[in-house]
Amino acid sequence: MAITSANQLELLQTAEAVAREKMIDPDLVIQAMEDSLARAAKSRYGADMDIRVKIDRKTGRATFARIRTVVEDDAVENHHAQLTVKQAKSHLKDPVVGDEIIDEVPPVDLGRIAAQSAKQVILQKVREAERDRQFEEFKDRKGTIINGQVKREEYGNIIVDIGRGEAILRRNEKIGRESYRPNDRIRCYIKDVRREARGPQVFLSRTDPQFMAELFKMEVPEIYDGIIEIKAVARDPGSRAKIAVISYDNSIDPVGACVGMRGSRVQAVVNELQGEKIDIIPWNADQATFLVNALQPAEVSKVVIDDDAGKIEVVVPDEQLSLAIGRRGQNVRLASQLTALDIDIVTESDESARRQAEFAERTKLFMESLDIDEMMAQLLVAEGFTNLEEVAYVEADELLSIDGFDEDTAGELQTRAREYLEAANTKAMEAARALGVEDSLVEFEGLTPQMLEALAKDGIKTLEDFATCADWELAGGWTTENGQRKKDEGVLEKFDVSLEEAQNLVMTARVMLGWVDPTELAQAEEEVDEDEEAEA
């Protein structure tokens, strides 16, 4: 067909119709038409030509123009679309680099192939504009709940009509074995919105913990108003969930407000989640108290927190063990997710047996190293002494406060402890030297002979070797593999060296070697201190 014989206003009418149908800007459709006509014209006049088409927004008249750009003499690459300043003088009075020479060319006749190509360009441009519109519309709705209608199922994934586009609910984001039929109404959580090769994709979820939090926000006005805050959520989708809440108004009970009159509010959420049982727990800033609440309905005797390891040990009565762990470990797993810490459940009898073993071990240590009888060794352990260093260098008054200890006894004990430690240090230093430890590491402040021996056994024999270590390699740490926390043993971990102490030692060694500028190090420490103060 020939563009000249077409009804020119038909172009504008078509653009407006497509724009209304796809809910995009009509100007984008017209631009797509201009690009498609320009491509068709290039196939007629030559692919090397720079042909541009302009459609008048009022009349619909399409103007075809050939563009030639003025470039430097040595920059001409395409003689059909570029010319030099000298060549341009026959067209322009005073041409400069960058000027364009525009010559109108006759409209083209669109053959069948050219028309099909033009149609494809228009469809592609319209599709891209539609995707951009969908992405802009939904990118800010990430983290909210949306109502949709099931369109179809593909390999277990549900395609949902969300009004101005489609979204996908993957099969692993569905609760249990729930199934849907076309045209079923469905409520989901917008988990992610991102651009992909096929355009923007809206990913939905019904198993995400925040889905339950958003449902409570819809059912409980106090949460929506900010009077009550949801601090943490943990879910075993379709089975059980725990949600921690706190009230900023002393007159409002956060748990009662979430439960509602006769359980009406929580029951609405339970119904949406296919009967998922929900434990509503009062949040507490004190970790131990919060954990005791989180492990309900089990009773807790004692909580021991290990901040360095990021673990919590919970002691429960023997008869409460199965209740605390829950069916298939569900109760303790949800409590662990809620507190973001590993939880070890220990019975009172197990803890008592372990403490007795530790008591016996320390008693044996003091008996053998200090050459004292069992009763005196047990008195030291009972008073809280755990190692020989404490006995050797503690203030004498602390030893004298023990029943039956006089000045002579205390003095003799400290003398024996110091002599034993000195002998052990000498032996450790000889072993370290025999393993090849160099003076640069021996003279480094902060390392004991026993530490030097342990480092040497691990192949760390010079200050340079030490400076290349990571803090966790020295102090130990924890890593997560396949959802399981794994312990990394540190070379100096048995000497109770913390991560912070290990980091300071390593950084000091690097400064001594000139690897790190001490002024930059000081600035970094100040920034860390400022960040910690800001968080506090």
mmCIF file of C-alpha atoms in Angstrom, residues 201-479:
data_model
loop_
_atom_site.group_PDB
_atom_site.id
_atom_site.type_symbol
_atom_site.label_atom_id
_atom_site.label_comp_id
_atom_site.label_asym_id
_atom_site.label_seq_id
_atom_site.Cartn_x
_atom_site.Cartn_y
_atom_site.Cartn_z
ATOM 1 C CA GLN A 201 7.881 -9.844 36.182
ATOM 2 C CA VAL A 202 5.704 -9.548 39.293
ATOM 3 C CA PHE A 203 6.436 -12.408 41.688
ATOM 4 C CA LEU A 204 3.779 -13.290 44.259
ATOM 5 C CA SER A 205 3.948 -15.310 47.467
ATOM 6 C CA ARG A 206 1.613 -16.766 50.046
ATOM 7 C CA THR A 207 4.348 -18.392 52.153
ATOM 8 C CA ASP A 208 6.450 -15.298 52.883
ATOM 9 C CA PRO A 209 6.384 -14.347 56.607
ATOM 10 C CA GLN A 210 5.586 -10.762 55.655
ATOM 11 C CA PHE A 211 2.356 -11.935 53.991
ATOM 12 C CA MET A 212 1.036 -12.797 57.433
ATOM 13 C CA ALA A 213 2.318 -9.498 58.843
ATOM 14 C CA GLU A 214 0.460 -7.561 56.123
ATOM 15 C CA LEU A 215 -2.717 -9.556 56.787
ATOM 16 C CA PHE A 216 -2.555 -8.584 60.467
ATOM 17 C CA LYS A 217 -2.029 -4.959 59.416
ATOM 18 C CA MET A 218 -5.283 -5.162 57.448
ATOM 19 C CA GLU A 219 -7.212 -6.809 60.294
ATOM 20 C CA VAL A 220 -5.814 -4.863 63.281
ATOM 21 C CA PRO A 221 -6.310 -1.055 63.075
ATOM 22 C CA GLU A 222 -3.797 -0.504 65.893
ATOM 23 C CA ILE A 223 -1.028 -2.023 63.732
ATOM 24 C CA TYR A 224 -2.030 0.101 60.738
ATOM 25 C CA ASP A 225 -1.993 3.226 62.952
ATOM 26 C CA GLY A 226 1.445 2.368 64.373
ATOM 27 C CA ILE A 227 0.262 1.917 67.983
ATOM 28 C CA ILE A 228 1.247 -1.755 67.789
ATOM 29 C CA GLU A 229 4.302 -2.888 65.844
ATOM 30 C CA ILE A 230 5.098 -6.334 64.464
ATOM 31 C CA LYS A 231 8.747 -6.888 65.464
ATOM 32 C CA ALA A 232 9.327 -10.387 64.087
ATOM 33 C CA VAL A 233 7.524 -13.122 62.178
ATOM 34 C CA ALA A 234 8.364 -16.809 61.702
ATOM 35 C CA ARG A 235 6.305 -19.255 59.668
ATOM 36 C CA ASP A 236 6.051 -22.904 58.810
ATOM 37 C CA PRO A 237 3.559 -22.230 55.984
ATOM 38 C CA GLY A 238 0.266 -24.037 56.329
ATOM 39 C CA SER A 239 1.153 -25.502 59.714
ATOM 40 C CA ARG A 240 2.258 -23.050 62.428
ATOM 41 C CA ALA A 241 3.537 -19.503 62.847
ATOM 42 C CA LYS A 242 4.798 -17.182 65.555
ATOM 43 C CA ILE A 243 4.458 -13.402 65.496
ATOM 44 C CA ALA A 244 6.055 -11.014 68.021
ATOM 45 C CA VAL A 245 4.274 -7.731 68.724
ATOM 46 C CA ILE A 246 4.851 -4.710 70.953
ATOM 47 C CA SER A 247 2.506 -1.897 71.994
ATOM 48 C CA TYR A 248 3.617 1.735 72.275
ATOM 49 C CA ASP A 249 0.515 2.550 74.330
ATOM 50 C CA ASN A 250 0.519 1.117 77.856
ATOM 51 C CA SER A 251 -3.274 0.964 77.877
ATOM 52 C CA ILE A 252 -3.382 -1.429 74.894
ATOM 53 C CA ASP A 253 -2.500 -5.104 75.193
ATOM 54 C CA PRO A 254 -0.721 -6.021 71.923
ATOM 55 C CA VAL A 255 -1.612 -9.714 72.109
ATOM 56 C CA GLY A 256 -5.256 -9.050 72.958
ATOM 57 C CA ALA A 257 -5.598 -6.476 70.177
ATOM 58 C CA CYS A 258 -4.253 -8.951 67.602
ATOM 59 C CA VAL A 259 -6.512 -11.751 68.842
ATOM 60 C CA GLY A 260 -9.616 -9.558 68.770
ATOM 61 C CA MET A 261 -13.020 -10.056 70.317
ATOM 62 C CA ARG A 262 -13.543 -13.821 70.659
ATOM 63 C CA GLY A 263 -10.572 -14.328 68.347
ATOM 64 C CA SER A 264 -12.246 -12.632 65.384
ATOM 65 C CA ARG A 265 -9.154 -10.807 64.121
ATOM 66 C CA VAL A 266 -6.681 -13.684 64.324
ATOM 67 C CA GLN A 267 -9.309 -16.084 62.966
ATOM 68 C CA ALA A 268 -9.641 -13.977 59.795
ATOM 69 C CA VAL A 269 -5.891 -14.344 59.226
ATOM 70 C CA VAL A 270 -5.986 -18.070 60.035
ATOM 71 C CA ASN A 271 -8.755 -18.622 57.480
ATOM 72 C CA GLU A 272 -6.758 -16.850 54.763
ATOM 73 C CA LEU A 273 -3.702 -18.989 55.601
ATOM 74 C CA GLN A 274 -5.526 -22.307 55.241
ATOM 75 C CA GLY A 275 -5.893 -22.943 58.976
ATOM 76 C CA GLU A 276 -2.307 -22.106 59.949
ATOM 77 C CA LYS A 277 -2.032 -21.988 63.769
ATOM 78 C CA ILE A 278 -0.627 -18.673 64.979
ATOM 79 C CA ASP A 279 1.111 -17.977 68.304
ATOM 80 C CA ILE A 280 1.011 -14.258 69.158
ATOM 81 C CA ILE A 281 3.938 -13.393 71.451
ATOM 82 C CA PRO A 282 4.730 -10.171 73.356
ATOM 83 C CA TRP A 283 8.095 -8.856 72.135
ATOM 84 C CA ASN A 284 10.702 -7.898 74.742
ATOM 85 C CA ALA A 285 13.985 -6.007 74.346
ATOM 86 C CA ASP A 286 15.613 -8.481 76.726
ATOM 87 C CA GLN A 287 16.636 -11.424 74.552
ATOM 88 C CA ALA A 288 16.278 -14.018 77.285
ATOM 89 C CA THR A 289 12.759 -12.883 78.221
ATOM 90 C CA PHE A 290 11.736 -12.747 74.564
ATOM 91 C CA LEU A 291 13.027 -16.286 74.026
ATOM 92 C CA VAL A 292 11.108 -17.610 77.031
ATOM 93 C CA ASN A 293 7.959 -16.105 75.506
ATOM 94 C CA ALA A 294 8.798 -17.478 72.054
ATOM 95 C CA LEU A 295 9.148 -21.067 73.328
ATOM 96 C CA GLN A 296 5.650 -21.119 74.782
ATOM 97 C CA PRO A 297 3.824 -23.306 75.657
ATOM 98 C CA ALA A 298 7.006 -24.958 77.017
ATOM 99 C CA GLU A 299 8.359 -23.809 80.400
ATOM 100 C CA VAL A 300 11.979 -22.614 80.559
ATOM 101 C CA SER A 301 14.197 -23.001 83.633
ATOM 102 C CA LYS A 302 17.197 -20.977 82.501
ATOM 103 C CA VAL A 303 18.616 -19.196 79.442
ATOM 104 C CA VAL A 304 22.372 -18.942 78.741
ATOM 105 C CA ILE A 305 23.383 -16.548 75.918
ATOM 106 C CA ASP A 306 26.700 -16.911 74.046
ATOM 107 C CA ASP A 307 27.042 -13.651 72.099
ATOM 108 C CA ASP A 308 30.340 -14.621 70.430
ATOM 109 C CA ALA A 309 28.930 -17.823 68.999
ATOM 110 C CA GLY A 310 25.538 -16.274 68.307
ATOM 111 C CA LYS A 311 23.878 -19.135 70.153
ATOM 112 C CA ILE A 312 21.433 -19.507 73.026
ATOM 113 C CA GLU A 313 21.269 -22.457 75.359
ATOM 114 C CA VAL A 314 17.877 -23.049 76.925
ATOM 115 C CA VAL A 315 17.526 -25.297 79.951
ATOM 116 C CA VAL A 316 14.100 -26.905 80.370
ATOM 117 C CA PRO A 317 12.718 -29.470 82.835
ATOM 118 C CA ASP A 318 13.127 -33.043 81.612
ATOM 119 C CA GLU A 319 9.375 -33.529 81.103
ATOM 120 C CA GLN A 320 9.172 -30.316 78.998
ATOM 121 C CA LEU A 321 11.791 -31.347 76.421
ATOM 122 C CA SER A 322 9.425 -32.726 73.774
ATOM 123 C CA LEU A 323 7.084 -29.738 74.162
ATOM 124 C CA ALA A 324 9.944 -27.252 73.780
ATOM 125 C CA ILE A 325 11.286 -28.966 70.669
ATOM 126 C CA GLY A 326 7.848 -29.459 69.143
ATOM 127 C CA ARG A 327 6.700 -31.868 66.463
ATOM 128 C CA ARG A 328 9.648 -32.445 64.104
ATOM 129 C CA GLY A 329 11.493 -29.609 65.836
ATOM 130 C CA GLN A 330 8.894 -27.071 64.738
ATOM 131 C CA ASN A 331 8.586 -25.091 67.986
ATOM 132 C CA VAL A 332 12.314 -24.543 68.525
ATOM 133 C CA ARG A 333 12.856 -23.867 64.804
ATOM 134 C CA LEU A 334 10.248 -21.095 64.745
ATOM 135 C CA ALA A 335 11.623 -19.624 67.976
ATOM 136 C CA SER A 336 15.096 -19.642 66.407
ATOM 137 C CA GLN A 337 13.809 -17.796 63.328
ATOM 138 C CA LEU A 338 12.048 -15.287 65.566
ATOM 139 C CA THR A 339 15.185 -14.465 67.586
ATOM 140 C CA ALA A 340 17.682 -14.888 64.686
ATOM 141 C CA LEU A 341 19.865 -17.092 66.907
ATOM 142 C CA ASP A 342 20.716 -20.774 67.135
ATOM 143 C CA ILE A 343 18.967 -22.380 70.079
ATOM 144 C CA ASP A 344 20.197 -25.478 71.886
ATOM 145 C CA ILE A 345 17.609 -27.191 74.096
ATOM 146 C CA VAL A 346 19.149 -28.903 77.119
ATOM 147 C CA THR A 347 17.365 -30.716 79.942
ATOM 148 C CA GLU A 348 18.097 -29.913 83.574
ATOM 149 C CA SER A 349 19.600 -33.362 84.123
ATOM 150 C CA ASP A 350 21.947 -32.980 81.111
ATOM 151 C CA GLU A 351 23.060 -29.549 82.267
ATOM 152 C CA SER A 352 23.666 -30.843 85.777
ATOM 153 C CA ALA A 353 25.792 -33.714 84.432
ATOM 154 C CA ARG A 354 27.817 -31.331 82.268
ATOM 155 C CA ARG A 355 28.457 -28.950 85.148
ATOM 156 C CA GLN A 356 29.588 -31.828 87.335
ATOM 157 C CA ALA A 357 32.008 -32.918 84.604
ATOM 158 C CA GLU A 358 33.401 -29.353 84.303
ATOM 159 C CA PHE A 359 33.738 -29.147 88.102
ATOM 160 C CA ALA A 360 35.628 -32.453 88.216
ATOM 161 C CA GLU A 361 37.900 -31.413 85.332
ATOM 162 C CA ARG A 362 38.884 -28.112 86.984
ATOM 163 C CA THR A 363 39.344 -29.815 90.324
ATOM 164 C CA LYS A 364 41.745 -32.291 88.698
ATOM 165 C CA LEU A 365 43.653 -29.422 87.010
ATOM 166 C CA PHE A 366 44.261 -27.640 90.319
ATOM 167 C CA MET A 367 45.166 -30.865 92.142
ATOM 168 C CA GLU A 368 47.802 -31.854 89.570
ATOM 169 C CA SER A 369 49.314 -28.435 88.816
ATOM 170 C CA LEU A 370 49.303 -26.997 92.371
ATOM 171 C CA ASP A 371 49.911 -30.310 94.188
ATOM 172 C CA ILE A 372 46.976 -29.809 96.588
ATOM 173 C CA ASP A 373 44.340 -32.147 97.983
ATOM 174 C CA GLU A 374 40.882 -32.600 96.485
ATOM 175 C CA MET A 375 39.032 -30.555 99.108
ATOM 176 C CA MET A 376 41.212 -27.461 98.583
ATOM 177 C CA ALA A 377 40.920 -27.799 94.801
ATOM 178 C CA GLN A 378 37.124 -28.052 95.081
ATOM 179 C CA LEU A 379 37.053 -24.901 97.225
ATOM 180 C CA LEU A 380 38.908 -22.982 94.484
ATOM 181 C CA VAL A 381 36.500 -24.221 91.785
ATOM 182 C CA ALA A 382 33.463 -23.468 93.961
ATOM 183 C CA GLU A 383 34.691 -19.870 94.381
ATOM 184 C CA GLY A 384 34.738 -19.414 90.607
ATOM 185 C CA PHE A 385 38.424 -19.978 89.739
ATOM 186 C CA THR A 386 38.645 -21.589 86.297
ATOM 187 C CA ASN A 387 42.374 -21.544 85.432
ATOM 188 C CA LEU A 388 45.851 -21.164 86.898
ATOM 189 C CA GLU A 389 46.308 -17.581 85.652
ATOM 190 C CA GLU A 390 43.444 -16.457 87.890
ATOM 191 C CA VAL A 391 45.026 -18.128 90.919
ATOM 192 C CA ALA A 392 48.514 -16.783 90.164
ATOM 193 C CA TYR A 393 47.711 -13.153 89.533
ATOM 194 C CA VAL A 394 44.473 -12.464 91.432
ATOM 195 C CA GLU A 395 44.527 -10.108 94.421
ATOM 196 C CA ALA A 396 45.473 -12.026 97.558
ATOM 197 C CA ASP A 397 42.354 -10.774 99.340
ATOM 198 C CA GLU A 398 40.182 -12.893 97.018
ATOM 199 C CA LEU A 399 42.003 -16.052 98.113
ATOM 200 C CA LEU A 400 41.880 -15.010 101.758
ATOM 201 C CA SER A 401 38.074 -14.655 101.529
ATOM 202 C CA ILE A 402 37.820 -18.453 101.052
ATOM 203 C CA ASP A 403 37.022 -20.299 104.282
ATOM 204 C CA GLY A 404 40.128 -21.961 105.750
ATOM 205 C CA PHE A 405 42.659 -19.958 103.649
ATOM 206 C CA ASP A 406 45.200 -17.890 105.583
ATOM 207 C CA GLU A 407 48.024 -15.654 104.266
ATOM 208 C CA ASP A 408 50.559 -18.490 104.172
ATOM 209 C CA THR A 409 48.192 -20.771 102.243
ATOM 210 C CA ALA A 410 47.261 -18.041 99.757
ATOM 211 C CA GLY A 411 50.908 -17.050 99.243
ATOM 212 C CA GLU A 412 52.016 -20.638 98.727
ATOM 213 C CA LEU A 413 49.227 -21.295 96.214
ATOM 214 C CA GLN A 414 50.131 -18.218 94.162
ATOM 215 C CA THR A 415 53.842 -19.139 94.244
ATOM 216 C CA ARG A 416 53.123 -22.671 93.013
ATOM 217 C CA ALA A 417 50.780 -21.362 90.297
ATOM 218 C CA ARG A 418 53.368 -18.859 89.020
ATOM 219 C CA GLU A 419 56.166 -21.443 89.035
ATOM 220 C CA TYR A 420 53.966 -23.893 87.114
ATOM 221 C CA LEU A 421 53.033 -21.252 84.536
ATOM 222 C CA GLU A 422 56.663 -20.151 84.103
ATOM 223 C CA ALA A 423 57.733 -23.750 83.514
ATOM 224 C CA ALA A 424 54.891 -24.220 81.036
ATOM 225 C CA ASN A 425 55.842 -20.975 79.242
ATOM 226 C CA THR A 426 59.468 -22.073 78.968
ATOM 227 C CA LYS A 427 58.478 -25.450 77.595
ATOM 228 C CA ALA A 428 56.050 -23.866 75.088
ATOM 229 C CA MET A 429 58.653 -21.345 73.910
ATOM 230 C CA GLU A 430 61.229 -24.110 73.355
ATOM 231 C CA ALA A 431 58.641 -26.058 71.341
ATOM 232 C CA ALA A 432 57.781 -22.960 69.279
ATOM 233 C CA ARG A 433 61.471 -22.276 68.569
ATOM 234 C CA ALA A 434 61.960 -25.889 67.567
ATOM 235 C CA LEU A 435 59.109 -25.504 65.082
ATOM 236 C CA GLY A 436 60.827 -22.514 63.483
ATOM 237 C CA VAL A 437 59.105 -19.449 64.974
ATOM 238 C CA GLU A 438 61.158 -16.338 64.124
ATOM 239 C CA ASP A 439 62.070 -13.440 66.414
ATOM 240 C CA SER A 440 59.726 -11.045 64.563
ATOM 241 C CA LEU A 441 56.753 -13.018 65.877
ATOM 242 C CA VAL A 442 58.240 -13.807 69.306
ATOM 243 C CA GLU A 443 58.827 -10.108 69.980
ATOM 244 C CA PHE A 444 55.307 -9.152 68.866
ATOM 245 C CA GLU A 445 53.372 -7.962 71.925
ATOM 246 C CA GLY A 446 50.184 -9.789 72.834
ATOM 247 C CA LEU A 447 51.155 -13.399 72.100
ATOM 248 C CA THR A 448 51.982 -15.856 74.893
ATOM 249 C CA PRO A 449 54.441 -18.754 74.430
ATOM 250 C CA GLN A 450 51.506 -21.173 74.267
ATOM 251 C CA MET A 451 49.939 -19.043 71.522
ATOM 252 C CA LEU A 452 53.234 -19.000 69.613
ATOM 253 C CA GLU A 453 53.412 -22.796 69.812
ATOM 254 C CA ALA A 454 49.824 -23.132 68.524
ATOM 255 C CA LEU A 455 50.543 -20.696 65.666
ATOM 256 C CA ALA A 456 53.736 -22.532 64.721
ATOM 257 C CA LYS A 457 51.888 -25.862 64.583
ATOM 258 C CA ASP A 458 49.504 -24.197 62.102
ATOM 259 C CA GLY A 459 52.401 -22.957 59.935
ATOM 260 C CA ILE A 460 52.337 -19.324 61.144
ATOM 261 C CA LYS A 461 55.992 -18.626 62.018
ATOM 262 C CA THR A 462 56.727 -15.002 61.029
ATOM 263 C CA LEU A 463 55.082 -11.622 61.585
ATOM 264 C CA GLU A 464 54.232 -11.566 57.868
ATOM 265 C CA ASP A 465 52.439 -14.918 58.206
ATOM 266 C CA PHE A 466 50.493 -13.567 61.169
ATOM 267 C CA ALA A 467 49.535 -10.338 59.377
ATOM 268 C CA THR A 468 47.916 -12.282 56.515
ATOM 269 C CA CYS A 469 45.513 -14.082 58.882
ATOM 270 C CA ALA A 470 41.836 -13.202 59.091
ATOM 271 C CA ASP A 471 40.349 -12.510 62.522
ATOM 272 C CA TRP A 472 38.048 -15.574 62.335
ATOM 273 C CA GLU A 473 41.040 -17.815 61.476
ATOM 274 C CA LEU A 474 42.529 -16.873 64.852
ATOM 275 C CA ALA A 475 39.436 -16.515 67.056
ATOM 276 C CA GLY A 476 37.122 -18.932 65.274
ATOM 277 C CA GLY A 477 33.666 -18.185 63.957
ATOM 278 C CA TRP A 478 30.494 -19.521 62.446
ATOM 279 C CA THR A 479 29.444 -19.982 58.825
#
